[in-house]
Amino acid sequence: MPPTDASAETGGSSTSSTGGGVEDTLELRLPDEFVALFEEDRQSDPPPAADEGPSGATPPDGPEGKPPDLVPFPGEDLLDALAEWGAVATPLGSFQLVPVRIERDLQLISRWMNDPAVAAFWELAGPESVTEEHLGSQLAGDGRSVPCLGVLDGVPTGYFEIYRADLDPLARHYPARPHDTGIHLLIGGVADRGRGVGTTLLRAAADHVLDHRPRCGRVIAEPDLRNTPSVSAFLSAGFRFSAEVDLPDKRAALMVRDRALGKVL
């Protein structure tokens, strides 16, 4: 499920000039880190579609259909004590990921899910029971996905899901690495969209993950390709576009924020 942050403006123009038959040229060289990462993406292809069963699901080869190397150990904290990460400073104020409590947060999150701009991509509009089921399935699980409120200076500003992308069905559709961590988010207030709030909180959340999960080398996201504002927000937040991937419910842009490029992007 992709974020629903309002649009980020992008633009640019290119001009060329010649004079006296001489063309001005500028040689650009990408940093070696970029070259290595792009080459890695190029050589790593998702599993072929021929491996999928009639319903689009890969035949199971471990518990819950996971390959043996992606099955977590019983009792393992899959997201390194997210509830204890604390707050981080951003240009907009102090930001914290606060794990959801249904009895406290359901009404607010359900209201956000019924915003037409959010519902178009999250598809969780309806009575509170729809949102409750979505949250409850994560809270009752093994901890591979943690629903959170994004709290900015004490005010709930958005809904986040921090999840183990390498243990998620998404891992069937891209070359996952151990401890890849994914982010879904929405910005709740209409007034907060379109002015950079989503971009700021995305960057803060991704860097927060990398700071508190030393085994995680990159943060993954897969917004719907149709959601141009969301894709723009991820790019502005230091993610790079890696590939287009066909998921069961959408064609997505695979976005990656690499630990190795954290100080560059």
Short mmCIF file of C-alpha atoms in Angstrom, two decimals:
data_model
loop_
_atom_site.label_atom_id
_atom_site.label_comp_id
_atom_site.label_asym_id
_atom_site.label_seq_id
_atom_site.Cartn_x
_atom_site.Cartn_y
_atom_site.Cartn_z
CA MET A 1 0.00 0.00 0.00
CA PRO A 2 1.53 3.28 -1.02
CA PRO A 3 1.69 6.59 0.77
CA THR A 4 -0.77 9.33 -0.10
CA ASP A 5 1.33 12.40 0.46
CA ALA A 6 0.29 15.25 -1.81
CA SER A 7 2.28 16.12 -4.86
CA ALA A 8 5.84 17.28 -4.95
CA GLU A 9 6.65 19.55 -7.82
CA THR A 10 9.39 18.57 -10.17
CA GLY A 11 10.53 20.25 -13.27
CA GLY A 12 13.47 20.90 -15.45
CA SER A 13 14.53 21.92 -18.88
CA SER A 14 17.40 21.20 -21.15
CA THR A 15 18.86 23.54 -23.71
CA SER A 16 21.73 23.18 -26.10
CA SER A 17 23.69 25.80 -27.91
CA THR A 18 26.24 25.62 -30.62
CA GLY A 19 28.49 28.25 -31.96
CA GLY A 20 31.00 28.17 -34.72
CA GLY A 21 30.49 24.44 -35.20
CA VAL A 22 31.76 23.75 -31.67
CA GLU A 23 29.46 21.87 -29.27
CA ASP A 24 29.91 22.47 -25.56
CA THR A 25 29.93 19.22 -23.61
CA LEU A 26 30.14 18.38 -19.93
CA GLU A 27 31.40 15.02 -18.78
CA LEU A 28 29.56 13.73 -15.72
CA ARG A 29 30.80 10.84 -13.62
CA LEU A 30 28.56 9.04 -11.19
CA PRO A 31 30.06 8.10 -7.81
CA ASP A 32 31.29 4.52 -7.67
CA GLU A 33 28.60 3.72 -5.07
CA PHE A 34 25.85 4.60 -7.57
CA VAL A 35 27.43 2.57 -10.36
CA ALA A 36 27.74 -0.50 -8.14
CA LEU A 37 24.15 -0.28 -6.92
CA PHE A 38 22.65 0.19 -10.39
CA GLU A 39 24.70 -2.70 -11.76
CA GLU A 40 23.49 -4.85 -8.88
CA ASP A 41 19.86 -4.02 -9.66
CA ARG A 42 20.38 -4.72 -13.35
CA GLN A 43 21.81 -8.16 -12.73
CA SER A 44 19.23 -9.16 -10.09
CA ASP A 45 15.98 -10.24 -11.72
CA PRO A 46 12.80 -11.21 -9.86
CA PRO A 47 11.79 -14.88 -9.89
CA PRO A 48 10.23 -15.91 -13.23
CA ALA A 49 6.45 -15.91 -13.45
CA ALA A 50 6.53 -19.57 -14.48
CA ASP A 51 7.21 -20.48 -10.85
CA GLU A 52 3.84 -19.11 -9.75
CA GLY A 53 0.80 -21.26 -9.21
CA PRO A 54 -2.64 -20.67 -10.76
CA SER A 55 -3.54 -18.02 -8.18
CA GLY A 56 -0.29 -16.10 -8.64
CA ALA A 57 1.20 -17.48 -5.43
CA THR A 58 4.47 -19.36 -5.37
CA PRO A 59 4.08 -22.96 -4.17
CA PRO A 60 5.00 -23.16 -0.48
CA ASP A 61 8.40 -24.51 0.47
CA GLY A 62 8.48 -23.60 4.16
CA PRO A 63 6.15 -22.38 6.92
CA GLU A 64 3.60 -19.96 5.49
CA GLY A 65 5.09 -20.57 2.05
CA LYS A 66 8.39 -18.89 2.92
CA PRO A 67 11.73 -20.25 1.74
CA PRO A 68 13.62 -21.85 4.65
CA ASP A 69 16.11 -18.99 4.87
CA LEU A 70 13.30 -16.44 5.31
CA VAL A 71 11.56 -18.19 8.20
CA PRO A 72 12.16 -16.26 11.46
CA PHE A 73 13.30 -17.98 14.63
CA PRO A 74 10.52 -18.48 17.21
CA GLY A 75 10.38 -15.50 19.56
CA GLU A 76 12.76 -13.40 17.46
CA ASP A 77 12.16 -9.64 17.62
CA LEU A 78 11.87 -9.04 13.92
CA LEU A 79 12.08 -5.24 14.05
CA ASP A 80 14.61 -4.69 16.83
CA ALA A 81 12.32 -3.28 19.53
CA LEU A 82 10.71 -0.57 17.40
CA ALA A 83 8.61 0.64 20.33
CA GLU A 84 11.79 1.70 22.11
CA TRP A 85 13.36 3.70 19.28
CA GLY A 86 12.27 7.03 20.71
CA ALA A 87 12.06 10.37 18.93
CA VAL A 88 14.27 11.92 16.26
CA ALA A 89 14.69 15.58 15.33
CA THR A 90 13.44 16.78 11.94
CA PRO A 91 13.20 20.25 10.35
CA LEU A 92 9.50 20.20 11.28
CA GLY A 93 9.91 19.11 14.90
CA SER A 94 10.36 15.98 16.97
CA PHE A 95 9.16 12.83 15.17
CA GLN A 96 8.40 9.44 16.69
CA LEU A 97 6.92 6.15 15.50
CA VAL A 98 4.39 5.06 18.12
CA PRO A 99 2.99 1.52 17.76
CA VAL A 100 -0.77 1.51 17.31
CA ARG A 101 -3.17 0.60 20.11
CA ILE A 102 -6.56 -0.22 18.62
CA GLU A 103 -8.59 1.05 21.56
CA ARG A 104 -6.80 4.41 21.38
CA ASP A 105 -6.16 4.90 17.67
CA LEU A 106 -8.84 3.09 15.66
CA GLN A 107 -11.23 6.01 15.24
CA LEU A 108 -8.51 8.34 13.96
CA ILE A 109 -6.95 5.86 11.55
CA SER A 110 -10.35 4.78 10.22
CA ARG A 111 -11.21 8.43 9.55
CA TRP A 112 -8.00 8.83 7.57
CA MET A 113 -8.73 5.64 5.61
CA ASN A 114 -12.09 7.09 4.57
CA ASP A 115 -10.51 10.18 3.03
CA PRO A 116 -11.07 9.68 -0.73
CA ALA A 117 -7.44 10.53 -1.55
CA VAL A 118 -6.28 7.81 0.85
CA ALA A 119 -8.99 5.27 0.02
CA ALA A 120 -8.07 5.36 -3.67
CA PHE A 121 -4.84 3.52 -2.90
CA TRP A 122 -5.23 1.90 0.53
CA GLU A 123 -8.71 0.51 -0.25
CA LEU A 124 -9.71 0.39 3.43
CA ALA A 125 -12.69 2.75 3.35
CA GLY A 126 -15.80 1.70 5.22
CA PRO A 127 -16.81 1.14 8.83
CA GLU A 128 -14.23 1.05 11.59
CA SER A 129 -14.32 -2.76 11.50
CA VAL A 130 -12.50 -2.69 8.14
CA THR A 131 -9.56 -0.78 9.58
CA GLU A 132 -9.72 -2.78 12.80
CA GLU A 133 -9.30 -6.03 10.89
CA HIS A 134 -6.34 -4.61 8.96
CA LEU A 135 -4.62 -3.44 12.14
CA GLY A 136 -5.51 -6.52 14.12
CA SER A 137 -3.99 -8.93 11.63
CA GLN A 138 -0.64 -7.18 12.07
CA LEU A 139 -0.85 -6.87 15.84
CA ALA A 140 -1.76 -10.55 16.18
CA GLY A 141 1.14 -11.65 13.99
CA ASP A 142 4.75 -12.49 14.74
CA GLY A 143 5.98 -8.89 14.64
CA ARG A 144 7.08 -8.76 11.02
CA SER A 145 4.82 -5.74 10.46
CA VAL A 146 4.20 -3.04 13.07
CA PRO A 147 1.45 -0.45 12.49
CA CYS A 148 2.40 2.94 13.93
CA LEU A 149 1.23 6.48 14.28
CA GLY A 150 3.71 9.03 12.99
CA VAL A 151 3.70 11.62 15.77
CA LEU A 152 5.15 15.07 15.09
CA ASP A 153 5.66 17.30 18.15
CA GLY A 154 3.12 15.21 20.03
CA VAL A 155 0.45 15.35 17.29
CA PRO A 156 -0.49 12.23 15.23
CA THR A 157 0.27 13.28 11.66
CA GLY A 158 0.19 10.05 9.69
CA TYR A 159 -0.08 6.29 9.70
CA PHE A 160 3.00 4.13 9.07
CA GLU A 161 3.61 0.43 8.65
CA ILE A 162 7.17 -0.69 9.26
CA TYR A 163 7.61 -4.23 8.03
CA ARG A 164 10.20 -6.85 7.17
CA ALA A 165 10.17 -6.74 3.38
CA ASP A 166 12.33 -9.86 3.20
CA LEU A 167 9.62 -11.81 5.08
CA ASP A 168 6.72 -10.25 3.17
CA PRO A 169 5.07 -11.58 -0.02
CA LEU A 170 6.79 -8.62 -1.69
CA ALA A 171 10.03 -10.63 -1.48
CA ARG A 172 8.65 -12.90 -4.24
CA HIS A 173 8.73 -9.99 -6.65
CA TYR A 174 12.18 -8.46 -6.21
CA PRO A 175 15.70 -9.66 -5.24
CA ALA A 176 15.25 -9.37 -1.48
CA ARG A 177 18.14 -9.30 0.96
CA PRO A 178 18.07 -10.38 4.60
CA HIS A 179 16.64 -7.68 6.88
CA ASP A 180 15.29 -5.47 4.08
CA THR A 181 12.78 -3.25 5.87
CA GLY A 182 9.73 -1.76 4.18
CA ILE A 183 7.64 1.36 4.78
CA HIS A 184 4.02 2.14 3.98
CA LEU A 185 2.58 5.47 5.02
CA LEU A 186 -0.16 8.00 4.61
CA ILE A 187 -0.32 11.62 5.71
CA GLY A 188 -3.58 12.07 7.57
CA GLY A 189 -4.31 15.79 7.47
CA VAL A 190 -5.24 17.34 4.15
CA ALA A 191 -3.52 20.56 5.25
CA ASP A 192 -0.24 18.65 5.68
CA ARG A 193 -0.18 17.36 2.11
CA GLY A 194 1.62 19.09 -0.70
CA ARG A 195 4.00 21.11 1.47
CA GLY A 196 6.79 18.64 2.12
CA VAL A 197 5.56 17.05 5.32
CA GLY A 198 5.41 13.58 3.76
CA THR A 199 8.90 13.90 2.33
CA THR A 200 10.35 15.04 5.66
CA LEU A 201 8.69 12.26 7.63
CA LEU A 202 9.62 9.64 5.04
CA ARG A 203 13.28 10.58 5.29
CA ALA A 204 13.11 10.64 9.08
CA ALA A 205 11.39 7.26 9.27
CA ALA A 206 13.80 5.61 6.82
CA ASP A 207 16.86 6.97 8.60
CA HIS A 208 15.33 5.95 11.94
CA VAL A 209 15.05 2.38 10.64
CA LEU A 210 18.67 2.35 9.48
CA ASP A 211 19.89 3.87 12.75
CA HIS A 212 18.13 1.26 14.90
CA ARG A 213 18.43 -1.80 12.68
CA PRO A 214 22.18 -2.32 12.10
CA ARG A 215 21.59 -5.51 10.11
CA CYS A 216 19.33 -3.67 7.65
CA GLY A 217 21.23 -2.34 4.64
CA ARG A 218 18.34 -0.66 2.87
CA VAL A 219 14.75 0.49 3.26
CA ILE A 220 12.22 -0.57 0.63
CA ALA A 221 8.94 0.92 -0.58
CA GLU A 222 6.55 -0.01 -3.38
CA PRO A 223 4.10 2.84 -4.10
CA ASP A 224 1.59 2.44 -6.88
CA LEU A 225 3.04 3.81 -10.12
CA ARG A 226 -0.17 5.78 -10.63
CA ASN A 227 0.44 7.64 -7.38
CA THR A 228 2.83 10.20 -8.81
CA PRO A 229 2.85 12.42 -5.69
CA SER A 230 3.90 9.45 -3.59
CA VAL A 231 6.70 8.42 -5.94
CA SER A 232 7.91 12.03 -6.00
CA ALA A 233 7.89 12.18 -2.20
CA PHE A 234 10.04 9.04 -1.98
CA LEU A 235 12.53 10.44 -4.49
CA SER A 236 12.72 13.71 -2.57
CA ALA A 237 13.26 11.74 0.65
CA GLY A 238 16.45 10.11 -0.64
CA PHE A 239 15.03 6.93 -2.15
CA ARG A 240 16.11 5.86 -5.61
CA PHE A 241 13.91 4.24 -8.25
CA SER A 242 15.04 0.65 -8.72
CA ALA A 243 12.47 -1.07 -10.95
CA GLU A 244 8.83 -1.47 -11.89
CA VAL A 245 7.29 -4.57 -10.32
CA ASP A 246 3.98 -6.30 -10.98
CA LEU A 247 2.31 -7.08 -7.65
CA PRO A 248 -1.01 -8.91 -7.28
CA ASP A 249 -2.94 -5.68 -6.71
CA LYS A 250 -0.92 -3.05 -8.54
CA ARG A 251 2.03 -2.15 -10.72
CA ALA A 252 4.49 -0.57 -8.32
CA ALA A 253 7.63 1.50 -8.33
CA LEU A 254 10.28 -0.28 -6.28
CA MET A 255 11.98 2.47 -4.29
CA VAL A 256 15.16 1.92 -2.28
CA ARG A 257 16.99 3.99 0.33
CA ASP A 258 20.46 2.52 0.74
CA ARG A 259 22.47 2.78 3.92
CA ALA A 260 25.59 3.24 1.77
CA LEU A 261 24.07 6.33 0.11
CA GLY A 262 22.51 7.83 3.22
CA LYS A 263 24.93 10.76 3.25
CA VAL A 264 24.74 11.28 -0.51
CA LEU A 265 20.98 11.40 -1.22
#
